[in-house]
Every structure is written in structure tokens, then in C-alpha cells.
mmCIF file with all atom_site columns, C-alpha atoms and ligand atoms in Angstrom:
data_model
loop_
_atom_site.group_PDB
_atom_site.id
_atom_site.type_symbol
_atom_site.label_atom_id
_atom_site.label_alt_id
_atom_site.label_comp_id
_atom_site.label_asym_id
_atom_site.label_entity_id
_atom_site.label_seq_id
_atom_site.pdbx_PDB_ins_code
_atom_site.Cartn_x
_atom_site.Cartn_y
_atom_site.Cartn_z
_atom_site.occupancy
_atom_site.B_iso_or_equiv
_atom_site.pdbx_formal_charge
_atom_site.auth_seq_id
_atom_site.auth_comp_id
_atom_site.auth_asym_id
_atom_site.auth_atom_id
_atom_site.pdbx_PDB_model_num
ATOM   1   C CA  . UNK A 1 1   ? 69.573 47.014 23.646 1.00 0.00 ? 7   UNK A CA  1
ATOM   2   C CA  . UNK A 1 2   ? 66.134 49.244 24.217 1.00 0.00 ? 8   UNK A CA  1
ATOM   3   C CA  . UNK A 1 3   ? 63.430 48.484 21.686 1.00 0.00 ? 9   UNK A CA  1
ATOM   4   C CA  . UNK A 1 4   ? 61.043 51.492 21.993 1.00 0.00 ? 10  UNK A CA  1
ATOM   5   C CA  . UNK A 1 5   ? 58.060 52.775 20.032 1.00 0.00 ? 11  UNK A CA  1
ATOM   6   C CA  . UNK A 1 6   ? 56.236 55.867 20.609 1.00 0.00 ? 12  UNK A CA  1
ATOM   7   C CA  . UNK A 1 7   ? 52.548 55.409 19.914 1.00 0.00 ? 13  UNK A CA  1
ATOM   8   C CA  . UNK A 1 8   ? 49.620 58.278 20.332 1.00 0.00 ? 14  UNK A CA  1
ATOM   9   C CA  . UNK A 1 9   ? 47.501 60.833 18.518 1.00 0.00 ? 15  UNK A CA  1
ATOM   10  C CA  . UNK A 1 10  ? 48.950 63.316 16.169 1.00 0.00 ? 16  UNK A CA  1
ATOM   11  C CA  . UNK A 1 11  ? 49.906 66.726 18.821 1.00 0.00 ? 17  UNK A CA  1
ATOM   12  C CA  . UNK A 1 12  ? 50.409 64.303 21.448 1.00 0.00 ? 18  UNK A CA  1
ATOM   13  C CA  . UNK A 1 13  ? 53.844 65.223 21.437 1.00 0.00 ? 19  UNK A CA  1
ATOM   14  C CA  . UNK A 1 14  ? 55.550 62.115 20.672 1.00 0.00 ? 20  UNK A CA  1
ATOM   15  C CA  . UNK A 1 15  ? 58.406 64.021 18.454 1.00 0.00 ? 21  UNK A CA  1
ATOM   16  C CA  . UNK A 1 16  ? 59.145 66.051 21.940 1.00 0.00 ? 22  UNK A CA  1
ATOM   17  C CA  . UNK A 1 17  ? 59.395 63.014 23.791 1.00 0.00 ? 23  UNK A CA  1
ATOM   18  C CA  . UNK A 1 18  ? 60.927 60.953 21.245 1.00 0.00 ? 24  UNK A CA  1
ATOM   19  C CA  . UNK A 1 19  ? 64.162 63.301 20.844 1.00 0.00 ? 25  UNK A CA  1
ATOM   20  C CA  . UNK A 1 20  ? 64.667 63.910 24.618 1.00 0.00 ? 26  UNK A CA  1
ATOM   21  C CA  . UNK A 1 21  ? 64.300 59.767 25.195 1.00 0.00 ? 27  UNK A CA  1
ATOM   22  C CA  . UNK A 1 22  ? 66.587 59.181 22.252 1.00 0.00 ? 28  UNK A CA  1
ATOM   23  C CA  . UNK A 1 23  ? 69.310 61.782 23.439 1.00 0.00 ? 29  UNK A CA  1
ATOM   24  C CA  . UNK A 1 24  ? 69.195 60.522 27.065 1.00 0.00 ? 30  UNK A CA  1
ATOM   25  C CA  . UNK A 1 25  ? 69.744 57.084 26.192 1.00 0.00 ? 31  UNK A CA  1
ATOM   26  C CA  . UNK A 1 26  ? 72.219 57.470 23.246 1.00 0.00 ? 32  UNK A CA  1
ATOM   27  C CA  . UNK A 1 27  ? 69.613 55.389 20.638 1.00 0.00 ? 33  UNK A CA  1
ATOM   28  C CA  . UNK A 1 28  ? 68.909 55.993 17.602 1.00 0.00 ? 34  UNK A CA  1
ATOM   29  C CA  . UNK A 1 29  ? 65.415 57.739 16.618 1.00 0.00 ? 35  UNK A CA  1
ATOM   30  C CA  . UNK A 1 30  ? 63.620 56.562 13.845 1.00 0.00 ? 36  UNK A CA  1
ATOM   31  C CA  . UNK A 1 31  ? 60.160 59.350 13.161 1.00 0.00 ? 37  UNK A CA  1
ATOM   32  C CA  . UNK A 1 32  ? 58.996 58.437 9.632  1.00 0.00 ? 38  UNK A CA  1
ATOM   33  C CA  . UNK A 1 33  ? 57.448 61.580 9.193  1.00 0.00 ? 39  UNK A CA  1
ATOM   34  C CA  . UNK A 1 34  ? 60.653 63.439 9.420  1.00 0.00 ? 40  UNK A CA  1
ATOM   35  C CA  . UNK A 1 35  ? 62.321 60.933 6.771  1.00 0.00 ? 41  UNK A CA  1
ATOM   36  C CA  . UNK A 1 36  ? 59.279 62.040 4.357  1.00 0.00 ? 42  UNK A CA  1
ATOM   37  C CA  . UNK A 1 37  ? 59.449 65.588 5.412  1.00 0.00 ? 43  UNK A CA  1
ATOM   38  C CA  . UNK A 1 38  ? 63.347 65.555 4.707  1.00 0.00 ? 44  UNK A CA  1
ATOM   39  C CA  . UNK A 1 39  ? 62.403 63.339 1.338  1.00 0.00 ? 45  UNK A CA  1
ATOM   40  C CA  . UNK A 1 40  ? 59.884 66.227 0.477  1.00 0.00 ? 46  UNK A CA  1
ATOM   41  C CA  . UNK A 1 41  ? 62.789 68.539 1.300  1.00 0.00 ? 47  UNK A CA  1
ATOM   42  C CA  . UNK A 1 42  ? 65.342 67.214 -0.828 1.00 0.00 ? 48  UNK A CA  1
ATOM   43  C CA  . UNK A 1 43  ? 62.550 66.768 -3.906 1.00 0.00 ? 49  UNK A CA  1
ATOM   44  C CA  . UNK A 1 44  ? 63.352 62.724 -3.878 1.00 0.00 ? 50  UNK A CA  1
ATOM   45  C CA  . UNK A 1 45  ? 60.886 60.416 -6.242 1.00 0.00 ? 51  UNK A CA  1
ATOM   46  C CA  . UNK A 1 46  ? 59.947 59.438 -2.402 1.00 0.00 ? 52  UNK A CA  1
ATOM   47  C CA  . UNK A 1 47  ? 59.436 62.929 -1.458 1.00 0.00 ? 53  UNK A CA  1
ATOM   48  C CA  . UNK A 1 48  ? 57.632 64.599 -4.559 1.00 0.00 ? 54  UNK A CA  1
ATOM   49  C CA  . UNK A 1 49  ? 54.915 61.389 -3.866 1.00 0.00 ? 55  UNK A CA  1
ATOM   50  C CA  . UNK A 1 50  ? 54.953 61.819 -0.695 1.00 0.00 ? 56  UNK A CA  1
ATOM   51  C CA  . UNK A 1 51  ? 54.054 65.483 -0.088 1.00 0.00 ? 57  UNK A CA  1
ATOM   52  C CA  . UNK A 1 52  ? 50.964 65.796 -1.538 1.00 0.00 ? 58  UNK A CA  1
ATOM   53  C CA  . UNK A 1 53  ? 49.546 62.649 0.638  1.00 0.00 ? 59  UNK A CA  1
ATOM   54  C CA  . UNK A 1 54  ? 51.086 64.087 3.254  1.00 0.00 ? 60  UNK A CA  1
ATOM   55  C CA  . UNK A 1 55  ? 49.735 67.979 2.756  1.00 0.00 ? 61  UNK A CA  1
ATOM   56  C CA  . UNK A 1 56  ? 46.113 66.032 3.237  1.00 0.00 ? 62  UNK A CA  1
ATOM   57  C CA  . UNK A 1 57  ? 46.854 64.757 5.857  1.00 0.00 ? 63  UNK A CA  1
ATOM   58  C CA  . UNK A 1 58  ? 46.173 61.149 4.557  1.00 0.00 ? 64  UNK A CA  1
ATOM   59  C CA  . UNK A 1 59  ? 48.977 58.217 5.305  1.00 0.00 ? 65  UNK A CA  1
ATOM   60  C CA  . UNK A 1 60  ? 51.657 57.242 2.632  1.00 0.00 ? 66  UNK A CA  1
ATOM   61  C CA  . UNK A 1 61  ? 50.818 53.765 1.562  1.00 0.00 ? 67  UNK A CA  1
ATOM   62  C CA  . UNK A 1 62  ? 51.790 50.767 3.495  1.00 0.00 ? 68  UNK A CA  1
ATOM   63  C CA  . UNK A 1 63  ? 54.463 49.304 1.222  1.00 0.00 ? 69  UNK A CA  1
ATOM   64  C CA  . UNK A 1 64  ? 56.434 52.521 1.251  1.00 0.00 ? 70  UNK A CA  1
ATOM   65  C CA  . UNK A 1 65  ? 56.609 52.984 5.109  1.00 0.00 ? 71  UNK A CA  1
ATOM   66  C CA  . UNK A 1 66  ? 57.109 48.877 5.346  1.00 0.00 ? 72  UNK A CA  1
ATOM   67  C CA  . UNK A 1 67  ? 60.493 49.761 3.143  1.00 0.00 ? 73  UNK A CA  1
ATOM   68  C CA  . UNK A 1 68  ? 61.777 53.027 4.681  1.00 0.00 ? 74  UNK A CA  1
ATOM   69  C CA  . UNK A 1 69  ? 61.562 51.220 8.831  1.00 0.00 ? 75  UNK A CA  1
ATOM   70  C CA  . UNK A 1 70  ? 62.824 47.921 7.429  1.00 0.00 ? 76  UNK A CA  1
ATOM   71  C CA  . UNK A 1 71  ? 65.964 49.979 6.262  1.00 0.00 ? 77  UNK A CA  1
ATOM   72  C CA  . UNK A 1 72  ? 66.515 51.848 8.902  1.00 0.00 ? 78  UNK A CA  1
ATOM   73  C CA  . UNK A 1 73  ? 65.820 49.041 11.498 1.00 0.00 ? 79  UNK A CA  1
ATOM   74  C CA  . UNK A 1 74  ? 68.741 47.344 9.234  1.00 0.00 ? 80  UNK A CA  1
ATOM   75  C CA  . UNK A 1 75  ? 71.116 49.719 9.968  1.00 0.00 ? 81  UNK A CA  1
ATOM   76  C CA  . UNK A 1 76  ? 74.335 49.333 12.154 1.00 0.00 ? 82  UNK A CA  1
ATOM   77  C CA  . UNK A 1 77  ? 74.025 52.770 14.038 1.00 0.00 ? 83  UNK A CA  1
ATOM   78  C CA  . UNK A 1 78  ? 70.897 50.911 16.203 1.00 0.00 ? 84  UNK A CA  1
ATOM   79  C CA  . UNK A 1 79  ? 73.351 49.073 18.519 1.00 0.00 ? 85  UNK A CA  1
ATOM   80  C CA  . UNK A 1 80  ? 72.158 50.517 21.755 1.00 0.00 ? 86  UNK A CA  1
ATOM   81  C CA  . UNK A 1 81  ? 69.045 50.925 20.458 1.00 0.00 ? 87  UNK A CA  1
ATOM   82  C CA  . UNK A 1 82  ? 66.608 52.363 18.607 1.00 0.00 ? 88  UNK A CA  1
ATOM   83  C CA  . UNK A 1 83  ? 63.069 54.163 19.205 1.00 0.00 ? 89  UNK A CA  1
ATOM   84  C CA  . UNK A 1 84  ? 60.187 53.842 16.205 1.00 0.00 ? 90  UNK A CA  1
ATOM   85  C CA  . UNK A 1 85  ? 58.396 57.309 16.042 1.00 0.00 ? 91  UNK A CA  1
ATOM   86  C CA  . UNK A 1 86  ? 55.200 57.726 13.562 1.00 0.00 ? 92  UNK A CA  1
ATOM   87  C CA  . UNK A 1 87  ? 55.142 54.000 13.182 1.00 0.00 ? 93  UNK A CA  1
ATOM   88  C CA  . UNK A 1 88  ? 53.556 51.924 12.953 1.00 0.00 ? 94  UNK A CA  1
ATOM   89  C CA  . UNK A 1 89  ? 50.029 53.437 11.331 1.00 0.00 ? 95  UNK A CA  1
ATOM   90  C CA  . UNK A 1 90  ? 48.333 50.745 10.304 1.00 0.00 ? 96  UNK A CA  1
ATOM   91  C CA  . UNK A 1 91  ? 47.293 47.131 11.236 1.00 0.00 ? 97  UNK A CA  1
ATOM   92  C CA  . UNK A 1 92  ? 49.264 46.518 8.101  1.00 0.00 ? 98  UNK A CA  1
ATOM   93  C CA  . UNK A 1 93  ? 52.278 48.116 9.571  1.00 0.00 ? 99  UNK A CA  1
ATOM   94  C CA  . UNK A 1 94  ? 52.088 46.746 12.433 1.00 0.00 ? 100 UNK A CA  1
ATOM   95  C CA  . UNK A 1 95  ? 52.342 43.159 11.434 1.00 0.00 ? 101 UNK A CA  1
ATOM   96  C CA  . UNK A 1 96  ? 54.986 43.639 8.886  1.00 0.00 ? 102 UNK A CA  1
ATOM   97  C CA  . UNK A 1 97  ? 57.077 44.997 12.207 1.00 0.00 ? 103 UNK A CA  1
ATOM   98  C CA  . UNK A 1 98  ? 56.574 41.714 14.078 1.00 0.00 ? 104 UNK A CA  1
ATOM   99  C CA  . UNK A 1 99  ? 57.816 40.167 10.942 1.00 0.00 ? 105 UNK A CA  1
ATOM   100 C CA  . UNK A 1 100 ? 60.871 42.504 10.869 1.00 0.00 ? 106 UNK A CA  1
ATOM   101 C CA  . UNK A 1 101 ? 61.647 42.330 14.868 1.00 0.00 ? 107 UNK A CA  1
ATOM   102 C CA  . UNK A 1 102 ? 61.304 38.388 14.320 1.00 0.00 ? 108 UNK A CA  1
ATOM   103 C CA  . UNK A 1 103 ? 63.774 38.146 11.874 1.00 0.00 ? 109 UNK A CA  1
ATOM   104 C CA  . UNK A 1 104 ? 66.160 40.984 13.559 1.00 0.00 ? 110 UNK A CA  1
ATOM   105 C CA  . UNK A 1 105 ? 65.905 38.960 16.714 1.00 0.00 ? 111 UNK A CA  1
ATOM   106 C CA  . UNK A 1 106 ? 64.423 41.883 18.776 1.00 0.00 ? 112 UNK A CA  1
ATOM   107 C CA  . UNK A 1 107 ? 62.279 40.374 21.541 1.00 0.00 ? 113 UNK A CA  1
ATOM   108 C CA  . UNK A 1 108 ? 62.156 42.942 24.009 1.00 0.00 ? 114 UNK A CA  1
ATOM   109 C CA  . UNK A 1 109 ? 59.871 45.722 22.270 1.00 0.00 ? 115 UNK A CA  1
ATOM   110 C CA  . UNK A 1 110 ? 58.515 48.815 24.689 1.00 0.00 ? 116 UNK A CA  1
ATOM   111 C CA  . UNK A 1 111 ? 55.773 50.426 23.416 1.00 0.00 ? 117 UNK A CA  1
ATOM   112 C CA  . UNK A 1 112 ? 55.470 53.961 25.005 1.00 0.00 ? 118 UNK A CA  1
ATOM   113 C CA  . UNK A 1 113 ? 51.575 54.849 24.475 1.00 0.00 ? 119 UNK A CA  1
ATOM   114 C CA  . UNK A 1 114 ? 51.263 58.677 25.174 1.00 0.00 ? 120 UNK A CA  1
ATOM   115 C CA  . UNK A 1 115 ? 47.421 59.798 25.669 1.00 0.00 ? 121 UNK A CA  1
ATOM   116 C CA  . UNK A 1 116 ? 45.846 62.944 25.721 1.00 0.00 ? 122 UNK A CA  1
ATOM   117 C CA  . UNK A 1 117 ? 41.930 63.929 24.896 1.00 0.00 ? 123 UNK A CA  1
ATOM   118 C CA  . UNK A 1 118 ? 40.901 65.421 21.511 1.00 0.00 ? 124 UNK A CA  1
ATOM   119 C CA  . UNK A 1 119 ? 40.591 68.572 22.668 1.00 0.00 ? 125 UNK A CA  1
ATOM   120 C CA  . UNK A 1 120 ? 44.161 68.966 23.746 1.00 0.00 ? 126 UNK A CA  1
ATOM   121 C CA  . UNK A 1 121 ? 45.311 67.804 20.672 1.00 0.00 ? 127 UNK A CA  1
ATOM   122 C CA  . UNK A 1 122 ? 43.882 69.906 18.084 1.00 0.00 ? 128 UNK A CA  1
ATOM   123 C CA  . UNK A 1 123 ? 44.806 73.221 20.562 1.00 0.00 ? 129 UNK A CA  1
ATOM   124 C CA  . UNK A 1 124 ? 48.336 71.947 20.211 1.00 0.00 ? 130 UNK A CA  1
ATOM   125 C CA  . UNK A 1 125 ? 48.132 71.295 16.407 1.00 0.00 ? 131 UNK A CA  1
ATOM   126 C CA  . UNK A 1 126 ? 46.939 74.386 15.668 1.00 0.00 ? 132 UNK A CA  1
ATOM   127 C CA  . UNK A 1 127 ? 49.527 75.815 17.942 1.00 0.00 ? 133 UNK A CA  1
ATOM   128 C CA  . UNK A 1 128 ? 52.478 73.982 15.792 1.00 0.00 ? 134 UNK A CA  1
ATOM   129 C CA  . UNK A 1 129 ? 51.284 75.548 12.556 1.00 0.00 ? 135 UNK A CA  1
ATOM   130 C CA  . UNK A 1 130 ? 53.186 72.670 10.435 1.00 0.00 ? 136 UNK A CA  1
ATOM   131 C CA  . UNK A 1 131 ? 51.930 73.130 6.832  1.00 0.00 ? 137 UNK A CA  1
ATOM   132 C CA  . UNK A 1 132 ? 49.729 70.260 7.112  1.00 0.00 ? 138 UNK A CA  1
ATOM   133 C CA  . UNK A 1 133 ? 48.165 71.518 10.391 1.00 0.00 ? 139 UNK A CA  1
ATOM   134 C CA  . UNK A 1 134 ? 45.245 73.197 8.940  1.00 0.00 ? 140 UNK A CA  1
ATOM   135 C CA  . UNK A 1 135 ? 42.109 72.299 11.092 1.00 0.00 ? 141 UNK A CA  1
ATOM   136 C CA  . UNK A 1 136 ? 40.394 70.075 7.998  1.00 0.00 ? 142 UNK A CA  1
ATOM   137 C CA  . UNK A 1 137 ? 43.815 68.227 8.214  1.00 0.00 ? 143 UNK A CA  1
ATOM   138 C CA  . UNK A 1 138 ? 43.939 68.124 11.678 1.00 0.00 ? 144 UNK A CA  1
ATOM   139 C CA  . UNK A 1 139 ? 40.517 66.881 11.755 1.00 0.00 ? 145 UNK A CA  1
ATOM   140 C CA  . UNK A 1 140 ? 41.001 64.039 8.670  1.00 0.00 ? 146 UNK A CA  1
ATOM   141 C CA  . UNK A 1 141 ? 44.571 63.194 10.885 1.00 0.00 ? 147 UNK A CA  1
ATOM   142 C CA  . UNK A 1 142 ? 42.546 62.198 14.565 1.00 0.00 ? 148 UNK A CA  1
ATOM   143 C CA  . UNK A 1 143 ? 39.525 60.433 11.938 1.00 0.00 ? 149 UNK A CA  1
ATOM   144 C CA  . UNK A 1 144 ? 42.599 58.124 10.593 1.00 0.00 ? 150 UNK A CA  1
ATOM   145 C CA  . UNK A 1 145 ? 44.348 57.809 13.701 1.00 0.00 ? 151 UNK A CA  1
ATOM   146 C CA  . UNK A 1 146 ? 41.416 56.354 15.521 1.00 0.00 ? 152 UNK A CA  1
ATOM   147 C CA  . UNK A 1 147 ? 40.343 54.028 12.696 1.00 0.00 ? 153 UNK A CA  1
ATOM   148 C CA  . UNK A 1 148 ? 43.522 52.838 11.585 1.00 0.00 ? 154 UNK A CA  1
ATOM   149 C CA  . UNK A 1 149 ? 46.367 53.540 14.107 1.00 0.00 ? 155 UNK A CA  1
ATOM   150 C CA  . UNK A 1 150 ? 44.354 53.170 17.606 1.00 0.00 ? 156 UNK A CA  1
ATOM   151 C CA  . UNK A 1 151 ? 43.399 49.621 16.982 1.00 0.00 ? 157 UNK A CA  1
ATOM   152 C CA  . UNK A 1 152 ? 47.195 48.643 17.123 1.00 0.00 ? 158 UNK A CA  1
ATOM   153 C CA  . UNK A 1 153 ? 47.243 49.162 20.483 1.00 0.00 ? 159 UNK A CA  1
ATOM   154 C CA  . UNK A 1 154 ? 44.626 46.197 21.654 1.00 0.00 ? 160 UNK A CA  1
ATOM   155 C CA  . UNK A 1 155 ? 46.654 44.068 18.555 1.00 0.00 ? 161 UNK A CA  1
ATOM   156 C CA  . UNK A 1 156 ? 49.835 45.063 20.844 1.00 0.00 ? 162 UNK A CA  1
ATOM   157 C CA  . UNK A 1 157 ? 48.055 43.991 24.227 1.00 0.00 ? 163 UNK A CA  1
ATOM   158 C CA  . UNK A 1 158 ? 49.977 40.663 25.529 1.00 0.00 ? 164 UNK A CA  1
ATOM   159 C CA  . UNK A 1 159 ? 52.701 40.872 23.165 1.00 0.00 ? 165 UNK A CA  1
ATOM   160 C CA  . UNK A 1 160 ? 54.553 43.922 24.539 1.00 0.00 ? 166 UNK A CA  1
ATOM   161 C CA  . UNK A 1 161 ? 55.032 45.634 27.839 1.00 0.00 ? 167 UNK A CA  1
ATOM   162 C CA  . UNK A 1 162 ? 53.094 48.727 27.252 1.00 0.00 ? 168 UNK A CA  1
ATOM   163 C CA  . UNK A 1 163 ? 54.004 51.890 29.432 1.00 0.00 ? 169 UNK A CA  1
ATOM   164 C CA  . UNK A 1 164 ? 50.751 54.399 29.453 1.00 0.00 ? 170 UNK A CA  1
ATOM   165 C CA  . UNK A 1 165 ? 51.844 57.820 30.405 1.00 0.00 ? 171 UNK A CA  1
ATOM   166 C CA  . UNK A 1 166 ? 50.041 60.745 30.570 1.00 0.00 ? 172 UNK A CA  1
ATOM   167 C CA  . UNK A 1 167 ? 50.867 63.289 27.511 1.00 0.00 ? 173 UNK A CA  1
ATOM   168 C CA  . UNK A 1 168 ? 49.911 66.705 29.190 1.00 0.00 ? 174 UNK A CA  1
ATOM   169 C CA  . UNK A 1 169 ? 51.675 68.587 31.417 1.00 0.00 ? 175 UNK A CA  1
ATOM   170 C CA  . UNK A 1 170 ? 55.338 69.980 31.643 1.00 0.00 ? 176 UNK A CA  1
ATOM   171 C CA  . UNK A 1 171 ? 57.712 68.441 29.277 1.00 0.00 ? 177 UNK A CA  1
ATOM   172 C CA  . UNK A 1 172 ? 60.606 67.508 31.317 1.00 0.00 ? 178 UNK A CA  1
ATOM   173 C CA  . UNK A 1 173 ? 58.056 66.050 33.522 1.00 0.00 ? 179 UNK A CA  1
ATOM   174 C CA  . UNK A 1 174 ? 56.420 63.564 31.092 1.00 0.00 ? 180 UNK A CA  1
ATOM   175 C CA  . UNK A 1 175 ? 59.914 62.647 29.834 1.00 0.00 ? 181 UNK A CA  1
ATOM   176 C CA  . UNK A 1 176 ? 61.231 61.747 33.561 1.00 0.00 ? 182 UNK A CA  1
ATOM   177 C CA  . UNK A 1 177 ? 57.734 59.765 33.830 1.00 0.00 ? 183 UNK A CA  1
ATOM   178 C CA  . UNK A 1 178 ? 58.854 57.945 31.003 1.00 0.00 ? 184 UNK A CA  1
ATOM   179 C CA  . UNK A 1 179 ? 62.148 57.409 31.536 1.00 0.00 ? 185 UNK A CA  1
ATOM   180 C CA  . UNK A 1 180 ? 61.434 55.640 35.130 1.00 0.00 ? 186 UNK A CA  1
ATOM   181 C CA  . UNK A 1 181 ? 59.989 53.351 32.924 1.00 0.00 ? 187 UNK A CA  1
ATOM   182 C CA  . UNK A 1 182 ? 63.507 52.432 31.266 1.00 0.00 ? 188 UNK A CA  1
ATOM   183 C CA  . UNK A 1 183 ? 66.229 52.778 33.296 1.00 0.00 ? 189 UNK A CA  1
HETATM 184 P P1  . AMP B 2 .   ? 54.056 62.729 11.603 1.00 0.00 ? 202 AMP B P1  1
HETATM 185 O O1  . AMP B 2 .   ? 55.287 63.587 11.588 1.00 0.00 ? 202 AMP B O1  1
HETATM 186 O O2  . AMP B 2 .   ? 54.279 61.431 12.305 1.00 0.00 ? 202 AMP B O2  1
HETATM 187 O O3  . AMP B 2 .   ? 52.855 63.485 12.112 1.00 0.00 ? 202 AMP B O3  1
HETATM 188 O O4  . AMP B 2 .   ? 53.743 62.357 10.080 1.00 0.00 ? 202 AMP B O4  1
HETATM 189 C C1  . AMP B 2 .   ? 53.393 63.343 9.138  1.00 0.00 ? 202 AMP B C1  1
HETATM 190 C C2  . AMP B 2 .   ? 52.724 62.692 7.936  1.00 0.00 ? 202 AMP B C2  1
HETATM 191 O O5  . AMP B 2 .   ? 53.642 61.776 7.327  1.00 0.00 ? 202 AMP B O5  1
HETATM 192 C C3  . AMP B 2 .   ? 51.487 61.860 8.243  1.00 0.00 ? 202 AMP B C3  1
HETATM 193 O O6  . AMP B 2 .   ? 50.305 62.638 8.329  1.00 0.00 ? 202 AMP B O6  1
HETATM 194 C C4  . AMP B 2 .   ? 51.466 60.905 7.054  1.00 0.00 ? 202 AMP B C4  1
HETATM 195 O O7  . AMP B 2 .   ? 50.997 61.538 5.888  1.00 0.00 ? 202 AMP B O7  1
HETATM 196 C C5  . AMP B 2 .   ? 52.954 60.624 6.862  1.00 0.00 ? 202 AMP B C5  1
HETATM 197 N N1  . AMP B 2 .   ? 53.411 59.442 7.653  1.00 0.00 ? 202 AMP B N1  1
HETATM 198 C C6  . AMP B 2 .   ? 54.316 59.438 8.678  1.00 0.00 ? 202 AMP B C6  1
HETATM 199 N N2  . AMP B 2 .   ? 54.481 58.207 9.169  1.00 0.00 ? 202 AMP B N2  1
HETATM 200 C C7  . AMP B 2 .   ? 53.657 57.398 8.446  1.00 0.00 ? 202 AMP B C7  1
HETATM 201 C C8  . AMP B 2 .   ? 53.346 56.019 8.484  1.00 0.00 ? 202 AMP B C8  1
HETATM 202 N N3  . AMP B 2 .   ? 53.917 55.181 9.371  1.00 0.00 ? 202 AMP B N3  1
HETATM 203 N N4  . AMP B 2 .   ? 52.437 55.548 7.579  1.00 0.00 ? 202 AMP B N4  1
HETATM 204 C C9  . AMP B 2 .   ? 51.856 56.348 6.678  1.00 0.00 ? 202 AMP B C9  1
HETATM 205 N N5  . AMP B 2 .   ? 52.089 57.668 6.593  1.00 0.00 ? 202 AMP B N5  1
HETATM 206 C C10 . AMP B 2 .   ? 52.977 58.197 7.463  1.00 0.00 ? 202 AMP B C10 1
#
């Protein structure tokens, strides 16, 4: 059973490669910010919270992303697999996860770390044009990512095969680099 997350900077392109990887190898993809964008769609209590944290391009507290990937890690349509997308965030989130994978048993987590430099990244943000890709957003996202999210990564070191791949370049390409990874 794979147990993959996706880790890197907004724009990196981890939605891209997240869908492709989850398509190729039948598993289920979790991306957290697609359950709040869809929760934002369908005007849920979740969703009408959620959006205006999200339209700043700050994260949606802890407890509430802690709920929504203990859920869906729960669910019975992960049996080949599953691959975490947009989480974890936080240090926070993070350890929570090793709580959850603990208690679910899952002991053989991938962690695919996509990396790309700042530059790249805000071209391709502002390329996107989400509604919360405005450049003071895009700017506030990268601040966050590299003081909250981008310290998981050394907290990861030792306790889970981490695959580094480059996240520029052609997109088939990247997603055959990863792929060698897991097959
Ligand atoms: P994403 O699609 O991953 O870029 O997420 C879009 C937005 O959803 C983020 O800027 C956050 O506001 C929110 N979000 C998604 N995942 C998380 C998470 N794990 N923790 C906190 N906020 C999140």
C-alpha cells in the first residue's frame, strides 16, 4: 500500500504531480486545499470560514486541517493507497500525522519533496491566476511556507525515505522522475 506525501512551495506544482501520480498508481489523492476550495464552493460552515483565511493567503487553523486528513486517511477508498497533498503545513500538523499513521498502522510513508527557487515560483503563481494568487498573497504564501511548512522537512529527516526531485522542467518528465522512485 503506497504512503505518499507531496511536500514543496506553493507553484511548485505539487497539484500537477499529485493527480498524474495518483492516476498512475490507482491511489487515492488527498489535496486539502481542494477540500476547502470545494467547502468554499458548496458555502459549508467549513467553507464560509475557510475562504476568507484562505483569500489572504494565511493557513486554516491546525485543528481544522488535523480533522479533515484524519477523516479522509479513515476512509476505506485508501486501500492501495493514498497520497497527502497541501499537508502537512505546520510542525503542528505534522506531528498530529505521525500520531494518525501510528495508530492506522502506516509505516512506510514517502515523502516526495519537490523544489524549485523563489523566482520560479511566483512566475508560475502569477501565471495560475487562482483568486488568491495576487502577488501580496503570493508573497505572504512563500513568508509562511518557509517559516512554518519548510521546517517539516529536517523534522521528517530519518523518519521517512525522502525522494528530492527537481520541480522545473517538462511535466511528464518530472512525473516519470518521480515515479522511478515508486515502482
Ligand atoms: P493549496 O491548494 O495547497 O495551495 O491551499 C490553498 C489554501 O488553503 C492555503 O493557502 C491555505 O489557506 C489553505 N490550506 C490548504 N491546506 C492547508 C493546511 N494543511 N493547513 C492550513 N491551511 C491549508
Amino acid at each position: 500500500m503506497k504512503q505518499l506525501i507531496i511536500f514543496g512551495p506553493p507553484g511548485v506544482g505539487k497539484g500537477t504531480q499529485a493527480e498524474l501520480i495518483a492516476e498512475k498508481l490507482n491511489i487515492a489523492h488527498f489535496s486539502t486545499g481542494q477540500i476547502l476550495r470545494d467547502a468554499v464552493s458548496n458555502k459549508t460552515d467549513l467553507g464560509n470560514k475557510a475562504k476568507v483565511i484562505m483569500d489572504s493567503g494565511a493557513l486554516v487553523p491546525d485543528d481544522i486541517m488535523i480533522g479533515i486528513v484524519k477523516d479522509a486517511l479513515s476512509s476505506p477508498d485508501i486501500k492501495t493507497g493514498f497520497l497527502l497533498d497541501g499537508f502537512p503545513r505546520t510542525l503542528k500538523q505534522a506531528e498530529s500525522l505521525e500520531t494518525i499513521f501510528d495508530e492506522l498502522q502506516f509505516n512506510n510513508v514517502i515523502v516526495i519533496s519537490l523544489v524549485a527557487d523563489d523566482d520560479e515560483i511566483v512566475k508560475r503563481l502569477l501565471l495560475r491566476g487562482r483568486s488568491d494568487d495576487t502577488e501580496e498573497t503570493i508573497k505572504f504564501r512563500l513568508k509562511i511556507y518557509k517559516e512554518q511548512t519548510s521546517p517539516i522537512l529536517a523534522h521528517y529527516d530519518g523518519n521517512y525515505t525522502i525522494i528530492e526531485i527537481n520541480g522545473i522542467g517538462d511535466i511528464e518528465e518530472i512525473n516519470s522522475n518521480i515515479l522511478k522512485h515508486l515502482i
